[in-house]
Every structure is written in C-alpha cells, then in structure tokens.
mmCIF file of C-alpha atoms and ligand atoms in Angstrom:
data_model
loop_
_atom_site.group_PDB
_atom_site.id
_atom_site.type_symbol
_atom_site.label_atom_id
_atom_site.label_comp_id
_atom_site.label_asym_id
_atom_site.label_seq_id
_atom_site.Cartn_x
_atom_site.Cartn_y
_atom_site.Cartn_z
ATOM 1 C CA UNK A 18 -18.049 -85.323 -103.463
ATOM 2 C CA UNK A 19 -21.584 -85.043 -102.645
ATOM 3 C CA UNK A 20 -20.470 -86.169 -98.800
ATOM 4 C CA UNK A 21 -17.446 -83.644 -98.235
ATOM 5 C CA UNK A 22 -19.706 -80.678 -100.268
ATOM 6 C CA UNK A 23 -21.910 -80.830 -97.248
ATOM 7 C CA UNK A 24 -19.125 -81.408 -94.447
ATOM 8 C CA UNK A 25 -17.530 -77.759 -95.917
ATOM 9 C CA UNK A 26 -21.345 -76.903 -95.848
ATOM 10 C CA UNK A 27 -21.934 -77.455 -91.848
ATOM 11 C CA UNK A 28 -18.192 -76.235 -91.132
ATOM 12 C CA UNK A 29 -19.171 -72.892 -92.622
ATOM 13 C CA UNK A 30 -22.587 -72.917 -90.577
ATOM 14 C CA UNK A 31 -21.144 -73.992 -86.678
ATOM 15 C CA UNK A 32 -17.820 -71.204 -87.642
ATOM 16 C CA UNK A 33 -20.463 -68.607 -88.606
ATOM 17 C CA UNK A 34 -22.633 -69.491 -85.604
ATOM 18 C CA UNK A 35 -18.981 -69.292 -83.299
ATOM 19 C CA UNK A 36 -18.101 -66.215 -84.358
ATOM 20 C CA UNK A 37 -22.176 -64.861 -83.769
ATOM 21 C CA UNK A 38 -21.926 -65.831 -80.274
ATOM 22 C CA UNK A 39 -18.681 -64.119 -79.943
ATOM 23 C CA UNK A 40 -19.540 -61.010 -81.173
ATOM 24 C CA UNK A 41 -23.334 -61.103 -78.449
ATOM 25 C CA UNK A 42 -21.070 -62.061 -75.761
ATOM 26 C CA UNK A 43 -19.031 -59.293 -76.800
ATOM 27 C CA UNK A 44 -21.248 -57.414 -76.529
ATOM 28 C CA UNK A 45 -22.974 -58.239 -73.515
ATOM 29 C CA UNK A 46 -19.451 -57.645 -71.939
ATOM 30 C CA UNK A 47 -19.303 -54.158 -73.217
ATOM 31 C CA UNK A 48 -23.001 -53.104 -72.270
ATOM 32 C CA UNK A 49 -21.361 -55.055 -68.693
ATOM 33 C CA UNK A 50 -17.706 -53.092 -68.364
ATOM 34 C CA UNK A 51 -19.290 -49.722 -69.256
ATOM 35 C CA UNK A 52 -22.812 -49.792 -66.447
ATOM 36 C CA UNK A 53 -20.041 -50.819 -63.798
ATOM 37 C CA UNK A 54 -16.708 -48.371 -65.038
ATOM 38 C CA UNK A 55 -14.790 -50.795 -65.947
ATOM 39 C CA UNK A 56 -12.285 -49.140 -68.654
ATOM 40 C CA UNK A 57 -9.394 -46.952 -67.479
ATOM 41 C CA UNK A 58 -7.132 -44.886 -69.472
ATOM 42 C CA UNK A 59 -3.580 -45.303 -69.898
ATOM 43 C CA UNK A 60 -1.426 -42.103 -70.780
ATOM 44 C CA UNK A 61 1.535 -42.747 -73.586
ATOM 45 C CA UNK A 62 4.187 -39.155 -73.191
ATOM 46 C CA UNK A 63 4.075 -36.873 -76.129
ATOM 47 C CA UNK A 64 8.073 -35.146 -75.690
ATOM 48 C CA UNK A 65 9.167 -32.365 -77.591
ATOM 49 C CA UNK A 66 12.284 -33.660 -79.627
ATOM 50 C CA UNK A 67 15.282 -30.953 -79.125
ATOM 51 C CA UNK A 68 15.745 -31.042 -75.263
ATOM 52 C CA UNK A 69 12.593 -34.657 -74.443
ATOM 53 C CA UNK A 70 10.683 -32.548 -72.252
ATOM 54 C CA UNK A 71 6.795 -34.192 -72.406
ATOM 55 C CA UNK A 72 4.728 -32.089 -74.125
ATOM 56 C CA UNK A 73 1.477 -33.928 -73.099
ATOM 57 C CA UNK A 74 0.203 -37.337 -72.990
ATOM 58 C CA UNK A 75 -2.068 -39.522 -74.789
ATOM 59 C CA UNK A 76 -5.242 -41.170 -73.642
ATOM 60 C CA UNK A 77 -5.342 -44.470 -74.650
ATOM 61 C CA UNK A 78 -8.347 -46.995 -73.007
ATOM 62 C CA UNK A 79 -8.331 -50.137 -71.924
ATOM 63 C CA UNK A 80 -10.882 -53.149 -70.665
ATOM 64 C CA UNK A 81 -9.453 -54.673 -67.459
ATOM 65 C CA UNK A 82 -9.416 -58.212 -66.999
ATOM 66 C CA UNK A 83 -9.550 -60.881 -64.246
ATOM 67 C CA UNK A 84 -6.777 -62.090 -63.799
ATOM 68 C CA UNK A 85 -5.253 -61.207 -67.285
ATOM 69 C CA UNK A 86 -3.844 -58.542 -69.023
ATOM 70 C CA UNK A 87 -5.910 -55.209 -69.986
ATOM 71 C CA UNK A 88 -7.992 -55.700 -73.546
ATOM 72 C CA UNK A 89 -6.752 -53.298 -75.907
ATOM 73 C CA UNK A 90 -8.966 -50.679 -77.831
ATOM 74 C CA UNK A 91 -8.170 -53.645 -81.294
ATOM 75 C CA UNK A 92 -10.267 -55.978 -79.313
ATOM 76 C CA UNK A 93 -13.714 -53.377 -78.354
ATOM 77 C CA UNK A 94 -13.792 -50.248 -80.172
ATOM 78 C CA UNK A 95 -14.649 -51.897 -83.717
ATOM 79 C CA UNK A 96 -17.528 -53.769 -81.975
ATOM 80 C CA UNK A 97 -18.842 -49.994 -79.837
ATOM 81 C CA UNK A 98 -18.987 -48.815 -83.020
ATOM 82 C CA UNK A 99 -21.239 -51.101 -84.648
ATOM 83 C CA UNK A 100 -24.161 -50.706 -82.247
ATOM 84 C CA UNK A 101 -23.177 -47.061 -81.029
ATOM 85 C CA UNK A 102 -21.885 -48.247 -77.497
ATOM 86 C CA UNK A 103 -18.587 -45.504 -78.211
ATOM 87 C CA UNK A 104 -20.935 -42.613 -77.710
ATOM 88 C CA UNK A 105 -21.317 -43.701 -74.401
ATOM 89 C CA UNK A 106 -17.290 -45.096 -74.367
ATOM 90 C CA UNK A 107 -16.183 -41.415 -75.657
ATOM 91 C CA UNK A 108 -18.341 -39.985 -73.103
ATOM 92 C CA UNK A 109 -16.892 -41.517 -69.847
ATOM 93 C CA UNK A 110 -12.705 -41.620 -72.015
ATOM 94 C CA UNK A 111 -13.969 -37.653 -72.306
ATOM 95 C CA UNK A 112 -14.740 -37.591 -68.614
ATOM 96 C CA UNK A 113 -11.442 -39.570 -66.980
ATOM 97 C CA UNK A 114 -9.583 -38.182 -68.115
ATOM 98 C CA UNK A 115 -11.030 -33.793 -67.870
ATOM 99 C CA UNK A 116 -10.817 -35.307 -64.566
ATOM 100 C CA UNK A 117 -7.233 -37.216 -63.740
ATOM 101 C CA UNK A 118 -5.945 -33.782 -65.792
ATOM 102 C CA UNK A 119 -7.547 -32.097 -63.314
ATOM 103 C CA UNK A 120 -6.293 -33.210 -60.477
ATOM 104 C CA UNK A 121 -3.054 -33.354 -61.635
ATOM 105 C CA UNK A 122 -3.131 -29.604 -61.695
ATOM 106 C CA UNK A 123 -4.550 -30.266 -58.171
ATOM 107 C CA UNK A 124 -1.418 -31.655 -57.196
ATOM 108 C CA UNK A 125 0.308 -28.487 -59.020
ATOM 109 C CA UNK A 126 2.165 -31.344 -61.888
ATOM 110 C CA UNK A 127 1.743 -29.942 -65.688
ATOM 111 C CA UNK A 128 1.389 -33.043 -68.230
ATOM 112 C CA UNK A 129 0.687 -29.899 -70.490
ATOM 113 C CA UNK A 130 -1.929 -31.201 -72.507
ATOM 114 C CA UNK A 131 -4.090 -34.533 -72.540
ATOM 115 C CA UNK A 132 -5.653 -35.586 -75.616
ATOM 116 C CA UNK A 133 -7.617 -37.667 -76.276
ATOM 117 C CA UNK A 134 -9.215 -40.028 -79.335
ATOM 118 C CA UNK A 135 -12.793 -38.766 -81.284
ATOM 119 C CA UNK A 136 -14.171 -42.309 -82.694
ATOM 120 C CA UNK A 137 -14.981 -41.011 -86.300
ATOM 121 C CA UNK A 138 -19.043 -42.215 -85.086
ATOM 122 C CA UNK A 139 -18.381 -39.634 -83.265
ATOM 123 C CA UNK A 140 -18.463 -37.142 -85.243
ATOM 124 C CA UNK A 141 -20.860 -38.053 -87.587
ATOM 125 C CA UNK A 142 -23.306 -38.339 -85.228
ATOM 126 C CA UNK A 143 -23.303 -34.458 -83.399
ATOM 127 C CA UNK A 144 -23.140 -33.743 -79.640
ATOM 128 C CA UNK A 145 -19.774 -34.208 -79.584
ATOM 129 C CA UNK A 146 -19.634 -30.726 -78.589
ATOM 130 C CA UNK A 147 -22.048 -30.250 -75.698
ATOM 131 C CA UNK A 148 -20.719 -33.489 -74.273
ATOM 132 C CA UNK A 149 -17.311 -31.449 -74.993
ATOM 133 C CA UNK A 150 -18.166 -28.866 -72.622
ATOM 134 C CA UNK A 151 -20.062 -30.038 -70.278
ATOM 135 C CA UNK A 152 -16.801 -32.857 -69.596
ATOM 136 C CA UNK A 153 -14.711 -28.936 -69.158
ATOM 137 C CA UNK A 154 -16.874 -27.358 -66.562
ATOM 138 C CA UNK A 155 -17.961 -29.896 -64.576
ATOM 139 C CA UNK A 156 -14.081 -31.278 -64.315
ATOM 140 C CA UNK A 157 -12.565 -27.272 -64.041
ATOM 141 C CA UNK A 158 -9.845 -28.883 -67.233
ATOM 142 C CA UNK A 159 -9.042 -25.661 -68.577
ATOM 143 C CA UNK A 160 -9.746 -26.133 -72.095
ATOM 144 C CA UNK A 161 -6.793 -25.345 -74.080
ATOM 145 C CA UNK A 162 -5.476 -28.966 -71.656
ATOM 146 C CA UNK A 163 -7.678 -30.685 -73.582
ATOM 147 C CA UNK A 164 -6.584 -32.262 -77.266
ATOM 148 C CA UNK A 165 -9.055 -34.195 -79.820
ATOM 149 C CA UNK A 166 -7.238 -36.342 -81.652
ATOM 150 C CA UNK A 167 -9.110 -37.050 -84.905
ATOM 151 C CA UNK A 168 -8.790 -39.145 -88.479
ATOM 152 C CA UNK A 169 -8.338 -37.609 -91.703
ATOM 153 C CA UNK A 170 -11.623 -40.693 -92.263
ATOM 154 C CA UNK A 171 -13.665 -39.192 -89.570
ATOM 155 C CA UNK A 172 -13.896 -35.993 -91.441
ATOM 156 C CA UNK A 173 -13.526 -36.295 -94.542
ATOM 157 C CA UNK A 174 -17.300 -38.718 -93.804
ATOM 158 C CA UNK A 175 -18.413 -35.094 -92.378
ATOM 159 C CA UNK A 176 -17.660 -33.311 -96.063
ATOM 160 C CA UNK A 177 -18.732 -29.863 -95.552
ATOM 161 C CA UNK A 178 -19.649 -30.165 -92.230
ATOM 162 C CA UNK A 179 -16.478 -30.771 -90.973
ATOM 163 C CA UNK A 180 -15.235 -27.342 -91.126
ATOM 164 C CA UNK A 181 -18.326 -25.999 -89.051
ATOM 165 C CA UNK A 182 -17.712 -28.673 -87.154
ATOM 166 C CA UNK A 183 -13.741 -28.385 -86.039
ATOM 167 C CA UNK A 184 -15.372 -24.372 -85.955
ATOM 168 C CA UNK A 185 -17.374 -25.421 -82.678
ATOM 169 C CA UNK A 186 -14.174 -27.282 -80.951
ATOM 170 C CA UNK A 187 -12.111 -24.548 -81.253
ATOM 171 C CA UNK A 188 -14.546 -22.900 -80.005
ATOM 172 C CA UNK A 189 -14.787 -24.399 -77.006
ATOM 173 C CA UNK A 190 -10.713 -23.593 -76.793
ATOM 174 C CA UNK A 191 -9.731 -26.974 -77.361
ATOM 175 C CA UNK A 192 -6.712 -27.741 -79.251
ATOM 176 C CA UNK A 193 -7.354 -30.100 -82.750
ATOM 177 C CA UNK A 194 -4.410 -32.794 -84.530
ATOM 178 C CA UNK A 195 -5.296 -34.669 -87.265
ATOM 179 C CA UNK A 196 -4.762 -38.337 -86.405
ATOM 180 C CA UNK A 197 -2.960 -41.626 -88.223
ATOM 181 C CA UNK A 198 -1.799 -38.174 -91.059
ATOM 182 C CA UNK A 199 -1.226 -39.521 -94.447
ATOM 183 C CA UNK A 200 -3.554 -42.472 -94.233
ATOM 184 C CA UNK A 201 -6.264 -40.405 -95.192
ATOM 185 C CA UNK A 202 -7.553 -38.578 -97.873
ATOM 186 C CA UNK A 203 -6.727 -35.408 -96.811
ATOM 187 C CA UNK A 204 -5.874 -32.485 -99.102
ATOM 188 C CA UNK A 205 -3.847 -29.364 -98.415
ATOM 189 C CA UNK A 206 -6.849 -27.442 -99.421
ATOM 190 C CA UNK A 207 -8.792 -29.231 -96.539
ATOM 191 C CA UNK A 208 -5.822 -28.927 -93.893
ATOM 192 C CA UNK A 209 -5.442 -25.062 -94.587
ATOM 193 C CA UNK A 210 -9.445 -24.118 -94.215
ATOM 194 C CA UNK A 211 -9.124 -26.507 -90.834
ATOM 195 C CA UNK A 212 -8.340 -24.835 -87.328
ATOM 196 C CA UNK A 213 -5.556 -27.694 -86.282
ATOM 197 C CA UNK A 214 -2.467 -26.993 -84.456
ATOM 198 C CA UNK A 215 -0.635 -30.467 -84.784
ATOM 199 C CA UNK A 216 -0.491 -33.194 -87.592
ATOM 200 C CA UNK A 217 0.353 -36.617 -86.399
ATOM 201 C CA UNK A 218 2.779 -38.827 -88.316
ATOM 202 C CA UNK A 219 0.878 -42.742 -88.735
ATOM 203 C CA UNK A 220 3.371 -44.880 -87.795
ATOM 204 C CA UNK A 221 3.412 -46.698 -90.715
ATOM 205 C CA UNK A 222 5.767 -43.993 -92.141
ATOM 206 C CA UNK A 223 7.890 -43.346 -89.407
ATOM 207 C CA UNK A 224 8.419 -47.958 -89.252
ATOM 208 C CA UNK A 225 10.504 -48.204 -92.444
ATOM 209 C CA UNK A 226 12.573 -44.646 -92.025
ATOM 210 C CA UNK A 227 15.956 -44.039 -92.190
ATOM 211 C CA UNK A 228 16.344 -46.247 -94.715
ATOM 212 C CA UNK A 229 12.863 -46.888 -96.982
ATOM 213 C CA UNK A 230 13.494 -43.826 -99.804
ATOM 214 C CA UNK A 231 10.178 -44.174 -100.295
ATOM 215 C CA UNK A 232 8.736 -43.543 -96.585
ATOM 216 C CA UNK A 233 11.763 -40.882 -95.766
ATOM 217 C CA UNK A 234 10.417 -38.676 -98.853
ATOM 218 C CA UNK A 235 6.603 -39.041 -97.414
ATOM 219 C CA UNK A 236 7.851 -37.628 -94.137
ATOM 220 C CA UNK A 237 9.311 -35.128 -95.215
ATOM 221 C CA UNK A 238 6.967 -33.859 -97.254
ATOM 222 C CA UNK A 239 4.427 -34.449 -94.726
ATOM 223 C CA UNK A 240 6.372 -32.319 -92.103
ATOM 224 C CA UNK A 241 7.331 -29.184 -95.278
ATOM 225 C CA UNK A 242 3.514 -29.167 -95.101
ATOM 226 C CA UNK A 243 2.387 -29.468 -92.002
ATOM 227 C CA UNK A 244 5.004 -27.089 -91.400
ATOM 228 C CA UNK A 245 4.108 -24.795 -94.556
ATOM 229 C CA UNK A 246 0.379 -24.018 -92.827
ATOM 230 C CA UNK A 247 1.853 -23.610 -89.382
ATOM 231 C CA UNK A 248 1.019 -26.770 -88.010
ATOM 232 C CA UNK A 249 2.950 -28.997 -85.667
ATOM 233 C CA UNK A 250 3.581 -32.167 -86.663
ATOM 234 C CA UNK A 251 4.512 -35.361 -84.134
ATOM 235 C CA UNK A 252 5.361 -38.524 -85.365
ATOM 236 C CA UNK A 253 3.573 -41.960 -84.070
ATOM 237 C CA UNK A 254 5.054 -44.959 -83.092
ATOM 238 C CA UNK A 255 9.325 -44.225 -82.517
ATOM 239 C CA UNK A 256 11.275 -47.153 -81.931
ATOM 240 C CA UNK A 257 15.146 -46.196 -82.420
ATOM 241 C CA UNK A 258 17.021 -43.954 -82.050
ATOM 242 C CA UNK A 259 17.980 -43.623 -85.195
ATOM 243 C CA UNK A 260 14.209 -43.388 -86.158
ATOM 244 C CA UNK A 261 15.132 -39.626 -83.634
ATOM 245 C CA UNK A 262 17.762 -38.985 -84.821
ATOM 246 C CA UNK A 263 16.339 -38.399 -88.482
ATOM 247 C CA UNK A 264 13.051 -37.188 -87.318
ATOM 248 C CA UNK A 265 14.904 -34.263 -85.573
ATOM 249 C CA UNK A 266 17.621 -34.076 -88.338
ATOM 250 C CA UNK A 267 14.596 -33.215 -90.890
ATOM 251 C CA UNK A 268 12.266 -30.934 -88.289
ATOM 252 C CA UNK A 269 10.038 -32.576 -87.007
ATOM 253 C CA UNK A 270 9.408 -30.912 -83.620
ATOM 254 C CA UNK A 271 7.063 -34.137 -81.325
ATOM 255 C CA UNK A 272 7.633 -37.725 -81.463
ATOM 256 C CA UNK A 273 5.777 -40.743 -79.226
ATOM 257 C CA UNK A 274 6.474 -44.252 -79.098
ATOM 258 C CA UNK A 275 8.115 -47.129 -77.401
ATOM 259 C CA UNK A 276 11.879 -45.372 -78.126
ATOM 260 C CA UNK A 277 10.711 -42.712 -75.415
ATOM 261 C CA UNK A 278 7.830 -44.568 -73.647
ATOM 262 C CA UNK A 279 4.828 -47.493 -73.976
ATOM 263 C CA UNK A 280 1.548 -46.076 -72.673
ATOM 264 C CA UNK A 281 1.103 -46.371 -68.840
ATOM 265 C CA UNK A 282 -0.780 -46.437 -66.258
ATOM 266 C CA UNK A 283 -2.314 -43.099 -64.274
ATOM 267 C CA UNK A 284 0.050 -43.825 -61.757
ATOM 268 C CA UNK A 285 2.990 -44.818 -63.243
ATOM 269 C CA UNK A 286 3.018 -42.378 -65.535
ATOM 270 C CA UNK A 287 3.364 -40.063 -62.449
ATOM 271 C CA UNK A 288 7.257 -40.451 -62.755
ATOM 272 C CA UNK A 289 6.912 -38.136 -66.202
ATOM 273 C CA UNK A 290 5.996 -35.166 -64.485
ATOM 274 C CA UNK A 291 7.255 -32.076 -63.668
ATOM 275 C CA UNK A 292 6.508 -29.905 -61.146
ATOM 276 C CA UNK A 293 3.719 -26.434 -63.123
ATOM 277 C CA UNK A 294 6.229 -23.713 -63.521
ATOM 278 C CA UNK A 295 5.910 -21.192 -60.632
HETATM 279 P P1 C2E B 316 -3.863 -44.265 -82.018
HETATM 280 O O1 C2E B 316 -4.752 -42.984 -81.912
HETATM 281 O O2 C2E B 316 -2.979 -44.330 -83.107
HETATM 282 O O3 C2E B 316 -2.964 -44.801 -81.077
HETATM 283 C C1 C2E B 316 -1.584 -44.616 -80.782
HETATM 284 C C2 C2E B 316 -1.194 -46.006 -81.385
HETATM 285 O O4 C2E B 316 -0.075 -47.461 -81.499
HETATM 286 C C3 C2E B 316 -1.591 -47.014 -79.530
HETATM 287 O O5 C2E B 316 -2.168 -48.570 -79.404
HETATM 288 C C4 C2E B 316 -0.561 -46.712 -78.636
HETATM 289 O O6 C2E B 316 -0.264 -47.926 -77.265
HETATM 290 C C5 C2E B 316 0.777 -47.809 -80.125
HETATM 291 N N1 C2E B 316 1.603 -47.288 -80.009
HETATM 292 C C6 C2E B 316 2.530 -45.972 -79.697
HETATM 293 N N2 C2E B 316 4.001 -46.054 -79.054
HETATM 294 C C7 C2E B 316 4.681 -47.109 -80.570
HETATM 295 C C8 C2E B 316 5.463 -47.873 -81.095
HETATM 296 O O7 C2E B 316 6.645 -47.277 -80.988
HETATM 297 N N3 C2E B 316 5.037 -48.788 -81.982
HETATM 298 C C9 C2E B 316 3.854 -49.428 -82.340
HETATM 299 N N4 C2E B 316 4.209 -50.376 -83.055
HETATM 300 N N5 C2E B 316 2.527 -48.982 -81.931
HETATM 301 C C10 C2E B 316 2.495 -48.216 -80.540
HETATM 302 P P2 C2E B 316 -3.508 -49.349 -78.759
HETATM 303 O O8 C2E B 316 -3.210 -47.906 -77.366
HETATM 304 O O9 C2E B 316 -3.013 -50.437 -78.891
HETATM 305 O O10 C2E B 316 -4.962 -48.190 -79.523
HETATM 306 C C11 C2E B 316 -4.905 -48.094 -81.048
HETATM 307 C C12 C2E B 316 -5.934 -47.331 -81.017
HETATM 308 O O11 C2E B 316 -7.429 -47.277 -80.664
HETATM 309 C C13 C2E B 316 -5.428 -45.971 -81.599
HETATM 310 O O12 C2E B 316 -4.310 -45.894 -82.070
HETATM 311 C C14 C2E B 316 -7.012 -45.254 -81.757
HETATM 312 O O13 C2E B 316 -7.397 -45.073 -82.544
HETATM 313 C C15 C2E B 316 -7.532 -45.964 -81.110
HETATM 314 N N6 C2E B 316 -8.412 -45.584 -79.685
HETATM 315 C C16 C2E B 316 -7.199 -45.851 -78.094
HETATM 316 N N7 C2E B 316 -7.870 -45.120 -77.317
HETATM 317 C C17 C2E B 316 -9.352 -45.034 -77.724
HETATM 318 C C18 C2E B 316 -10.030 -44.511 -77.037
HETATM 319 O O14 C2E B 316 -10.795 -43.964 -75.965
HETATM 320 N N8 C2E B 316 -11.326 -43.562 -78.023
HETATM 321 C C19 C2E B 316 -11.399 -44.447 -79.400
HETATM 322 N N9 C2E B 316 -12.244 -43.633 -79.817
HETATM 323 N N10 C2E B 316 -10.718 -44.320 -80.040
HETATM 324 C C20 C2E B 316 -9.115 -44.500 -79.634
HETATM 325 CA CA1 CA B 317 -4.342 -41.175 -81.066
HETATM 326 CA CA1 CA B 318 -3.202 -42.143 -84.089
HETATM 327 CA CA1 CA B 319 -3.506 -45.622 -85.890
#
C-alpha cells in the first residue's frame, strides 16, 4: 500500500510539473506571437433573418501556426486573461478590426457593422474607452460601424461602474451588444439602464430549439425581453433550417451560425460583401 501511495504521489507531482511547464511554454509562445504579429481575425456573418441580408460580421481571433490549422481562442484567451496580455491582444484586435473595416469601406464593400469581443478583464481594467477612441481615430472607421460585444458577467463584476463605462463607450458612438445572453445575471432592471442595442442569445439555448420545451420557452422569453426594451435580438449558434424557422416564427430578427457560415478568413469573407448602396 505504501509503495502504491508513493507512486501515486510521484505521478501527481509529475503531472503538475507537466501542466505548469505547458502553461509556461504557452505563456512564452503567446508573448512571442504578439510581438511577431501571428494573430489573425476571422469573420463570421451576422444575418437579418427576414431576408438573410448581411447586417454585420463578428471578428473572432485565431493564432496562426506553421503547418497546422490556426489555434482557436479557447486555447489562449484564458492564459492571456490570467497573465494580463489580454489588454495587448484586445488592443491589437480593435486596431486590426478597425483597419479591416476601413479597408472594406475604401473598396466600396458593405459589411454592415464589425463586432469585436471585449474580455471581462478588459472591462474591469479600465482604459478601454481611450484605446477604442485612439483606434477609431487612427483607422478612420466611423464609430457607428463598430459594435462591442460584452458578456453579462463582464458587466456585473463592474456593478456600479458598468453603467458609466457603457455610457462612455456609447458617447464614442459605437454600438453595444450583450454577448452570451442568458448565461449571466442580467436582470431586467439592469438591461433597462444599459444603453445596449443588441442581445445575443447564447448558443446553449438555441441548440435544442425547436424540440426542448424549456429551451423554447426561454428563447421566446429572451426575445420578448429584448423587444420590450427596444433592443434587437440575435440568436447564436444556428445550425439548422428548423432553428431558422423557429426563430423567424417567434420574431427573432437576426442570427449567426454554421447554418449560414463558419467564421472565415478575411479573404473568404469577401464573397459575402456587397457593393455599398449609393
Ligand atoms: P463567442 O463570442 O460566443 O463567439 C461565438 C463562438 O461560437 C465562436 O467560437 C464561433 O466560431 C462559434 N460558433 C459560431 N456559430 C456556431 C455554430 O453554429 N455552432 C457552434 N457549435 N459554434 C458556433 P470561437 O471563434 O472559437 O470563439 C470562442 C470564444 O472566444 C468567443 O465566444 C469569445 O468569447 C472568445 N473570443 C473570440 N475572439 C475574441 C477576441 O478577439 N477577444 C476576446 N476577448 N475574446 C474572443
Ligand atoms: Ca461574441
Ligand atoms: Ca456569444
Ligand atoms: Ca459563447
């Protein structure tokens, strides 16, 4: 028994060491990737359901790897949030999205709005509004072309300051969306006070609709909540025609998901863009 115990212990410390090493090398790798400009934005179309018109694109960050498919954000955002580099990445994402949006406009291509994700850490840390203002100015992208997606938890952690923070962002002229709606703590009272123009229903509620009566009820409630407050509603993670139909029948105006398109590199997203209306 003693021997078994000891070998278990050794196994345990070895695996801890391995995890710590993996973390450390990921940390180093991400620092280097930021210096060497190895991140990339992919874009997923956001559509108006009634006519499937493109109303925007969501920028989703990827890390390029030689000879491998790019690494998704789940692999590195948590590490960056922990080591503080998320601020630098967020700044890069903002500048790159603004640059891309401006480039499309200069080509006469209409993408509607370009949406970027803000980490709760960026919300908490402050300075985000100055960084945004500077990125907008540097790029020449009109502020109303930019939308910021913020999760409910990001806002609630800020509690009292959230309203002022959102107010400063709105004063810049950018649009605000609540991301992953339904997974956090938003109360009606909060929603009413926040100057947001869009709710994005989290994909976990959309997955089993139609079919699961609980989720159907929740989705309908979230659509009604948004509309009662004059906020437009977008459903995430739409993968089937049946989901599209259900959402349309229940008054949801917009959606995104694999049914329409996966996130695409900028060059491939171009086929979604139309000439700017005169
Ligand atoms: P999110 O903001 O909720 O983004 C939507 C995620 O759902 C994306 O994953 C997208 O590829 C995926 N998705 C879209 N449609 C479907 C669908 O029909 N089915 C399924 N199963 N999935 C779908 P991705 O790109 O891996 O991003 C994951 C999360 O990483 C994002 O969730 C967001 O929270 C975070 N993230 C991505 N880019 C950034 C960024 O630039 N900054 C920050 N702070 N976070 C980011
Ligand atoms: Ca998002
Ligand atoms: Ca989301
Ligand atoms: Ca999500």
